[in-house]
Amino acid sequence: MDIIIDNKKYEIIIKSKNVKYSNIKIRQNTLIITSSRYLTETDALIFINKNMEAIKKLIKKIPQNPLKEDDFLLFGQVFKVIKTLDRFEIKENSIFSFSINYLDIYNYAYEIIEKMFYRIQNDFFKSTPASLVFKQMKTRWGVCYLKKSKIALTKAIIHIPFDLIEYVIIHEFSHFKYPNHSKDFYNYVSRYCPDYKRRVKELKSYAYVI
């Protein structure tokens, strides 16, 4: 379901969670409504219209995409993409790419993140035999699947700096010990990422890449 706000289309995502009050979060092109009860599409639209002024104020605070055509944000650095026929190469501030939809860039980045993931696992979480997958996610940087012993990272994570990726990985591994966001959870995260509050704050500035 979509809604138009100030001539821009937003997808509406409805989530049911154990929360006291219904709330709205805004991503680049998405409105996420979290409620303790099931909401129909009609309920969601009523809730949005009721809070439209507050939503518009929140939209103005969203970091806007600063990238130009043919720019690619890789690990926090902006590169100019140059299309080639047969090679992939990163040279100074340029990426030479031969694939459609930058698949070669994504595969290159995934390999680097996988190495980071298993290094962090080996250094801090040896007793947690979790595997890694990448998937399309519009509202999260990562998800921990406890029963499957798996961590999923959003494909868009390749756009953010290495220290922020490291935080996301540590955050998701920590959920195997504390499957919540309690004080104990964040104390545990701080063992391996003492400046996690700074990294959480910086993550918000990259909301436009999801």
PDB file of C-alpha atoms in Angstrom:
ATOM      1  CA  MET A   1       0.000   0.000   0.000  1.00  0.00           C
ATOM      2  CA  ASP A   2       1.317   3.447  -0.925  1.00  0.00           C
ATOM      3  CA  ILE A   3       0.526   7.022   0.017  1.00  0.00           C
ATOM      4  CA  ILE A   4       1.478  10.322  -1.635  1.00  0.00           C
ATOM      5  CA  ILE A   5       2.856  13.036   0.652  1.00  0.00           C
ATOM      6  CA  ASP A   6       3.956  16.347  -0.885  1.00  0.00           C
ATOM      7  CA  ASN A   7       4.101  14.754  -4.353  1.00  0.00           C
ATOM      8  CA  LYS A   8       6.338  11.897  -3.197  1.00  0.00           C
ATOM      9  CA  LYS A   9       5.250   8.265  -2.973  1.00  0.00           C
ATOM     10  CA  TYR A  10       5.847   6.309   0.241  1.00  0.00           C
ATOM     11  CA  GLU A  11       5.282   2.613   0.810  1.00  0.00           C
ATOM     12  CA  ILE A  12       3.363   1.837   4.014  1.00  0.00           C
ATOM     13  CA  ILE A  13       4.584  -1.107   6.092  1.00  0.00           C
ATOM     14  CA  ILE A  14       2.477  -2.257   9.070  1.00  0.00           C
ATOM     15  CA  LYS A  15       4.101  -4.185  11.932  1.00  0.00           C
ATOM     16  CA  SER A  16       2.445  -5.750  14.970  1.00  0.00           C
ATOM     17  CA  LYS A  17       4.652  -5.671  18.068  1.00  0.00           C
ATOM     18  CA  ASN A  18       4.345  -5.626  21.831  1.00  0.00           C
ATOM     19  CA  VAL A  19       4.422  -1.822  22.146  1.00  0.00           C
ATOM     20  CA  LYS A  20       2.442   0.469  24.423  1.00  0.00           C
ATOM     21  CA  TYR A  21       1.555   3.041  21.761  1.00  0.00           C
ATOM     22  CA  SER A  22       1.364   2.969  17.972  1.00  0.00           C
ATOM     23  CA  ASN A  23       4.202   4.864  16.306  1.00  0.00           C
ATOM     24  CA  ILE A  24       5.553   5.775  12.898  1.00  0.00           C
ATOM     25  CA  LYS A  25       9.125   5.570  11.632  1.00  0.00           C
ATOM     26  CA  ILE A  26      10.143   7.039   8.305  1.00  0.00           C
ATOM     27  CA  ARG A  27      12.800   5.771   5.951  1.00  0.00           C
ATOM     28  CA  GLN A  28      13.698   7.287   2.606  1.00  0.00           C
ATOM     29  CA  ASN A  29      10.612   6.001   0.769  1.00  0.00           C
ATOM     30  CA  THR A  30       8.814   4.100   3.497  1.00  0.00           C
ATOM     31  CA  LEU A  31       6.437   4.748   6.393  1.00  0.00           C
ATOM     32  CA  ILE A  32       6.635   2.021   9.039  1.00  0.00           C
ATOM     33  CA  ILE A  33       3.708   1.833  11.440  1.00  0.00           C
ATOM     34  CA  THR A  34       4.240  -0.251  14.574  1.00  0.00           C
ATOM     35  CA  SER A  35       1.194  -1.125  16.645  1.00  0.00           C
ATOM     36  CA  SER A  36       0.266  -3.501  19.448  1.00  0.00           C
ATOM     37  CA  ARG A  37      -2.847  -4.520  17.529  1.00  0.00           C
ATOM     38  CA  TYR A  38      -3.568  -5.593  13.991  1.00  0.00           C
ATOM     39  CA  LEU A  39      -4.177  -2.625  11.718  1.00  0.00           C
ATOM     40  CA  THR A  40      -6.103  -2.803   8.476  1.00  0.00           C
ATOM     41  CA  GLU A  41      -5.058  -0.609   5.558  1.00  0.00           C
ATOM     42  CA  THR A  42      -7.954   1.707   6.411  1.00  0.00           C
ATOM     43  CA  ASP A  43      -6.779   1.930  10.044  1.00  0.00           C
ATOM     44  CA  ALA A  44      -3.261   2.747   8.868  1.00  0.00           C
ATOM     45  CA  LEU A  45      -4.413   5.542   6.556  1.00  0.00           C
ATOM     46  CA  ILE A  46      -6.557   7.049   9.329  1.00  0.00           C
ATOM     47  CA  PHE A  47      -3.568   6.932  11.693  1.00  0.00           C
ATOM     48  CA  ILE A  48      -1.296   8.564   9.098  1.00  0.00           C
ATOM     49  CA  ASN A  49      -3.754  11.341   8.247  1.00  0.00           C
ATOM     50  CA  LYS A  50      -4.276  12.010  11.938  1.00  0.00           C
ATOM     51  CA  ASN A  51      -0.525  12.516  12.371  1.00  0.00           C
ATOM     52  CA  MET A  52       0.229  14.103   8.991  1.00  0.00           C
ATOM     53  CA  GLU A  53       1.767  17.332  10.311  1.00  0.00           C
ATOM     54  CA  ALA A  54       4.163  15.427  12.567  1.00  0.00           C
ATOM     55  CA  ILE A  55       5.023  13.074   9.696  1.00  0.00           C
ATOM     56  CA  LYS A  56       5.877  15.978   7.389  1.00  0.00           C
ATOM     57  CA  LYS A  57       8.200  17.414  10.022  1.00  0.00           C
ATOM     58  CA  LEU A  58       9.934  14.050  10.356  1.00  0.00           C
ATOM     59  CA  ILE A  59      10.293  13.773   6.585  1.00  0.00           C
ATOM     60  CA  LYS A  60      12.162  17.087   6.506  1.00  0.00           C
ATOM     61  CA  LYS A  61      14.719  15.646   8.932  1.00  0.00           C
ATOM     62  CA  ILE A  62      15.492  12.605   6.788  1.00  0.00           C
ATOM     63  CA  PRO A  63      18.983  12.764   5.247  1.00  0.00           C
ATOM     64  CA  GLN A  64      18.555  13.238   1.511  1.00  0.00           C
ATOM     65  CA  ASN A  65      20.450  11.275  -1.102  1.00  0.00           C
ATOM     66  CA  PRO A  66      23.457  13.421  -2.089  1.00  0.00           C
ATOM     67  CA  LEU A  67      24.582  11.129  -4.905  1.00  0.00           C
ATOM     68  CA  LYS A  68      24.606  12.219  -8.517  1.00  0.00           C
ATOM     69  CA  GLU A  69      23.984  10.033 -11.546  1.00  0.00           C
ATOM     70  CA  ASP A  70      26.778   7.473 -11.996  1.00  0.00           C
ATOM     71  CA  ASP A  71      27.905   7.936  -8.379  1.00  0.00           C
ATOM     72  CA  PHE A  72      28.228   4.855  -6.191  1.00  0.00           C
ATOM     73  CA  LEU A  73      28.585   4.930  -2.425  1.00  0.00           C
ATOM     74  CA  LEU A  74      30.868   2.093  -1.363  1.00  0.00           C
ATOM     75  CA  PHE A  75      31.856   1.695   2.291  1.00  0.00           C
ATOM     76  CA  GLY A  76      31.132   5.362   2.938  1.00  0.00           C
ATOM     77  CA  GLN A  77      33.166   6.695   0.000  1.00  0.00           C
ATOM     78  CA  VAL A  78      31.635   8.124  -3.172  1.00  0.00           C
ATOM     79  CA  PHE A  79      33.039   6.734  -6.440  1.00  0.00           C
ATOM     80  CA  LYS A  80      32.303   7.660 -10.029  1.00  0.00           C
ATOM     81  CA  VAL A  81      31.213   4.561 -11.954  1.00  0.00           C
ATOM     82  CA  ILE A  82      32.722   4.122 -15.397  1.00  0.00           C
ATOM     83  CA  LYS A  83      31.071   1.449 -17.532  1.00  0.00           C
ATOM     84  CA  THR A  84      33.433  -0.987 -19.257  1.00  0.00           C
ATOM     85  CA  LEU A  85      32.998  -4.109 -21.356  1.00  0.00           C
ATOM     86  CA  ASP A  86      35.191  -6.616 -19.586  1.00  0.00           C
ATOM     87  CA  ARG A  87      36.756  -5.514 -16.304  1.00  0.00           C
ATOM     88  CA  PHE A  88      36.085  -4.608 -12.697  1.00  0.00           C
ATOM     89  CA  GLU A  89      38.580  -2.302 -11.053  1.00  0.00           C
ATOM     90  CA  ILE A  90      38.670   0.305  -8.316  1.00  0.00           C
ATOM     91  CA  LYS A  91      41.193   3.022  -9.018  1.00  0.00           C
ATOM     92  CA  GLU A  92      41.471   6.205  -6.975  1.00  0.00           C
ATOM     93  CA  ASN A  93      37.947   7.716  -6.986  1.00  0.00           C
ATOM     94  CA  SER A  94      36.566   5.597  -9.850  1.00  0.00           C
ATOM     95  CA  ILE A  95      35.028   2.155 -10.174  1.00  0.00           C
ATOM     96  CA  PHE A  96      35.233   0.439 -13.546  1.00  0.00           C
ATOM     97  CA  SER A  97      32.163  -1.814 -13.732  1.00  0.00           C
ATOM     98  CA  PHE A  98      31.042  -4.203 -16.455  1.00  0.00           C
ATOM     99  CA  SER A  99      27.852  -5.672 -14.987  1.00  0.00           C
ATOM    100  CA  ILE A 100      24.209  -4.666 -15.039  1.00  0.00           C
ATOM    101  CA  ASN A 101      22.907  -3.164 -11.780  1.00  0.00           C
ATOM    102  CA  TYR A 102      26.452  -3.025 -10.379  1.00  0.00           C
ATOM    103  CA  LEU A 103      26.412  -6.743  -9.553  1.00  0.00           C
ATOM    104  CA  ASP A 104      30.204  -6.951  -9.728  1.00  0.00           C
ATOM    105  CA  ILE A 105      30.508  -4.154  -7.157  1.00  0.00           C
ATOM    106  CA  TYR A 106      28.047  -5.868  -4.813  1.00  0.00           C
ATOM    107  CA  ASN A 107      29.834  -9.224  -5.089  1.00  0.00           C
ATOM    108  CA  TYR A 108      33.178  -7.554  -4.388  1.00  0.00           C
ATOM    109  CA  ALA A 109      31.725  -5.828  -1.317  1.00  0.00           C
ATOM    110  CA  TYR A 110      29.975  -8.982  -0.060  1.00  0.00           C
ATOM    111  CA  GLU A 111      33.306 -10.846  -0.010  1.00  0.00           C
ATOM    112  CA  ILE A 112      34.896  -8.124   2.104  1.00  0.00           C
ATOM    113  CA  ILE A 113      31.962  -8.042   4.541  1.00  0.00           C
ATOM    114  CA  GLU A 114      31.956 -11.850   4.822  1.00  0.00           C
ATOM    115  CA  LYS A 115      35.619 -11.752   5.865  1.00  0.00           C
ATOM    116  CA  MET A 116      34.785  -9.080   8.450  1.00  0.00           C
ATOM    117  CA  PHE A 117      31.821 -11.124   9.707  1.00  0.00           C
ATOM    118  CA  TYR A 118      33.829 -14.291  10.283  1.00  0.00           C
ATOM    119  CA  ARG A 119      36.760 -12.360  11.782  1.00  0.00           C
ATOM    120  CA  ILE A 120      34.390 -10.791  14.346  1.00  0.00           C
ATOM    121  CA  GLN A 121      32.828 -14.176  14.992  1.00  0.00           C
ATOM    122  CA  ASN A 122      36.244 -15.762  15.527  1.00  0.00           C
ATOM    123  CA  ASP A 123      37.467 -12.931  17.764  1.00  0.00           C
ATOM    124  CA  PHE A 124      34.398 -12.426  19.950  1.00  0.00           C
ATOM    125  CA  PHE A 125      31.658 -14.990  19.327  1.00  0.00           C
ATOM    126  CA  LYS A 126      33.331 -18.359  18.777  1.00  0.00           C
ATOM    127  CA  SER A 127      30.568 -20.138  20.689  1.00  0.00           C
ATOM    128  CA  THR A 128      27.929 -18.771  18.275  1.00  0.00           C
ATOM    129  CA  PRO A 129      27.972 -20.839  15.050  1.00  0.00           C
ATOM    130  CA  ALA A 130      25.961 -18.366  13.003  1.00  0.00           C
ATOM    131  CA  SER A 131      26.106 -18.127   9.224  1.00  0.00           C
ATOM    132  CA  LEU A 132      25.697 -14.991   7.097  1.00  0.00           C
ATOM    133  CA  VAL A 133      23.269 -14.121   4.312  1.00  0.00           C
ATOM    134  CA  PHE A 134      22.504 -10.895   2.466  1.00  0.00           C
ATOM    135  CA  LYS A 135      18.916  -9.981   1.679  1.00  0.00           C
ATOM    136  CA  GLN A 136      16.852  -7.019   0.550  1.00  0.00           C
ATOM    137  CA  MET A 137      15.531  -5.194   3.610  1.00  0.00           C
ATOM    138  CA  LYS A 138      13.914  -1.777   3.675  1.00  0.00           C
ATOM    139  CA  THR A 139      13.745  -1.109   7.405  1.00  0.00           C
ATOM    140  CA  ARG A 140      16.704  -2.877   9.032  1.00  0.00           C
ATOM    141  CA  TRP A 141      20.462  -3.072   8.708  1.00  0.00           C
ATOM    142  CA  GLY A 142      20.484  -6.601  10.049  1.00  0.00           C
ATOM    143  CA  VAL A 143      18.367  -9.374  11.565  1.00  0.00           C
ATOM    144  CA  CYS A 144      19.288 -12.212  13.897  1.00  0.00           C
ATOM    145  CA  TYR A 145      17.477 -15.525  13.332  1.00  0.00           C
ATOM    146  CA  LEU A 146      18.031 -17.365  16.599  1.00  0.00           C
ATOM    147  CA  LYS A 147      16.407 -20.675  15.655  1.00  0.00           C
ATOM    148  CA  LYS A 148      18.200 -20.829  12.315  1.00  0.00           C
ATOM    149  CA  SER A 149      21.578 -19.698  13.736  1.00  0.00           C
ATOM    150  CA  LYS A 150      21.737 -17.155  10.974  1.00  0.00           C
ATOM    151  CA  ILE A 151      22.365 -13.426  10.615  1.00  0.00           C
ATOM    152  CA  ALA A 152      20.995 -11.511   7.643  1.00  0.00           C
ATOM    153  CA  LEU A 153      22.426  -8.160   6.590  1.00  0.00           C
ATOM    154  CA  THR A 154      20.667  -5.811   4.221  1.00  0.00           C
ATOM    155  CA  LYS A 155      22.224  -5.657   0.773  1.00  0.00           C
ATOM    156  CA  ALA A 156      22.450  -1.887   1.228  1.00  0.00           C
ATOM    157  CA  ILE A 157      24.984  -2.334   4.022  1.00  0.00           C
ATOM    158  CA  ILE A 158      27.783  -2.149   1.444  1.00  0.00           C
ATOM    159  CA  HIS A 159      27.189   1.608   1.265  1.00  0.00           C
ATOM    160  CA  ILE A 160      28.095   2.448   4.865  1.00  0.00           C
ATOM    161  CA  PRO A 161      31.580   2.783   6.439  1.00  0.00           C
ATOM    162  CA  PHE A 162      33.417  -0.239   7.825  1.00  0.00           C
ATOM    163  CA  ASP A 163      33.094   0.788  11.468  1.00  0.00           C
ATOM    164  CA  LEU A 164      29.309   0.997  11.122  1.00  0.00           C
ATOM    165  CA  ILE A 165      29.146  -2.408   9.429  1.00  0.00           C
ATOM    166  CA  GLU A 166      31.221  -3.779  12.292  1.00  0.00           C
ATOM    167  CA  TYR A 167      28.726  -2.374  14.800  1.00  0.00           C
ATOM    168  CA  VAL A 168      25.755  -3.936  12.968  1.00  0.00           C
ATOM    169  CA  ILE A 169      27.461  -7.339  12.967  1.00  0.00           C
ATOM    170  CA  ILE A 170      28.323  -7.114  16.681  1.00  0.00           C
ATOM    171  CA  HIS A 171      24.770  -5.962  17.403  1.00  0.00           C
ATOM    172  CA  GLU A 172      23.250  -8.979  15.662  1.00  0.00           C
ATOM    173  CA  PHE A 173      25.669 -11.470  17.234  1.00  0.00           C
ATOM    174  CA  SER A 174      24.800 -10.039  20.649  1.00  0.00           C
ATOM    175  CA  HIS A 175      21.162 -10.986  20.100  1.00  0.00           C
ATOM    176  CA  PHE A 176      22.103 -14.647  20.434  1.00  0.00           C
ATOM    177  CA  LYS A 177      22.775 -13.909  24.111  1.00  0.00           C
ATOM    178  CA  TYR A 178      20.103 -11.230  24.645  1.00  0.00           C
ATOM    179  CA  PRO A 179      17.194 -11.483  22.134  1.00  0.00           C
ATOM    180  CA  ASN A 180      15.948  -8.013  23.045  1.00  0.00           C
ATOM    181  CA  HIS A 181      17.168  -4.424  23.381  1.00  0.00           C
ATOM    182  CA  SER A 182      17.450  -4.350  27.147  1.00  0.00           C
ATOM    183  CA  LYS A 183      20.095  -2.592  29.224  1.00  0.00           C
ATOM    184  CA  ASP A 184      21.898  -5.920  29.565  1.00  0.00           C
ATOM    185  CA  PHE A 185      21.941  -6.256  25.780  1.00  0.00           C
ATOM    186  CA  TYR A 186      23.617  -2.885  25.245  1.00  0.00           C
ATOM    187  CA  ASN A 187      26.060  -3.511  28.089  1.00  0.00           C
ATOM    188  CA  TYR A 188      27.027  -6.686  26.258  1.00  0.00           C
ATOM    189  CA  VAL A 189      27.383  -4.833  22.950  1.00  0.00           C
ATOM    190  CA  SER A 190      29.623  -2.264  24.637  1.00  0.00           C
ATOM    191  CA  ARG A 191      32.110  -4.994  25.562  1.00  0.00           C
ATOM    192  CA  TYR A 192      33.009  -5.355  21.910  1.00  0.00           C
ATOM    193  CA  CYS A 193      31.998  -1.920  20.654  1.00  0.00           C
ATOM    194  CA  PRO A 194      32.579   0.661  23.430  1.00  0.00           C
ATOM    195  CA  ASP A 195      31.607   3.610  21.185  1.00  0.00           C
ATOM    196  CA  TYR A 196      28.415   1.987  19.896  1.00  0.00           C
ATOM    197  CA  LYS A 197      26.333   5.094  20.708  1.00  0.00           C
ATOM    198  CA  ARG A 198      28.414   7.168  18.311  1.00  0.00           C
ATOM    199  CA  ARG A 199      28.024   4.537  15.605  1.00  0.00           C
ATOM    200  CA  VAL A 200      24.248   4.287  16.114  1.00  0.00           C
ATOM    201  CA  LYS A 201      24.016   8.047  15.660  1.00  0.00           C
ATOM    202  CA  GLU A 202      26.085   7.951  12.469  1.00  0.00           C
ATOM    203  CA  LEU A 203      23.965   5.129  11.062  1.00  0.00           C
ATOM    204  CA  LYS A 204      20.991   7.479  11.006  1.00  0.00           C
ATOM    205  CA  SER A 205      22.767   9.726   8.517  1.00  0.00           C
ATOM    206  CA  TYR A 206      22.811   6.828   6.029  1.00  0.00           C
ATOM    207  CA  ALA A 207      19.039   6.175   6.188  1.00  0.00           C
ATOM    208  CA  TYR A 208      18.716   7.166   2.526  1.00  0.00           C
ATOM    209  CA  VAL A 209      20.675   4.137   1.271  1.00  0.00           C
ATOM    210  CA  ILE A 210      18.128   1.538   2.467  1.00  0.00           C
TER     211      ILE A 210
END
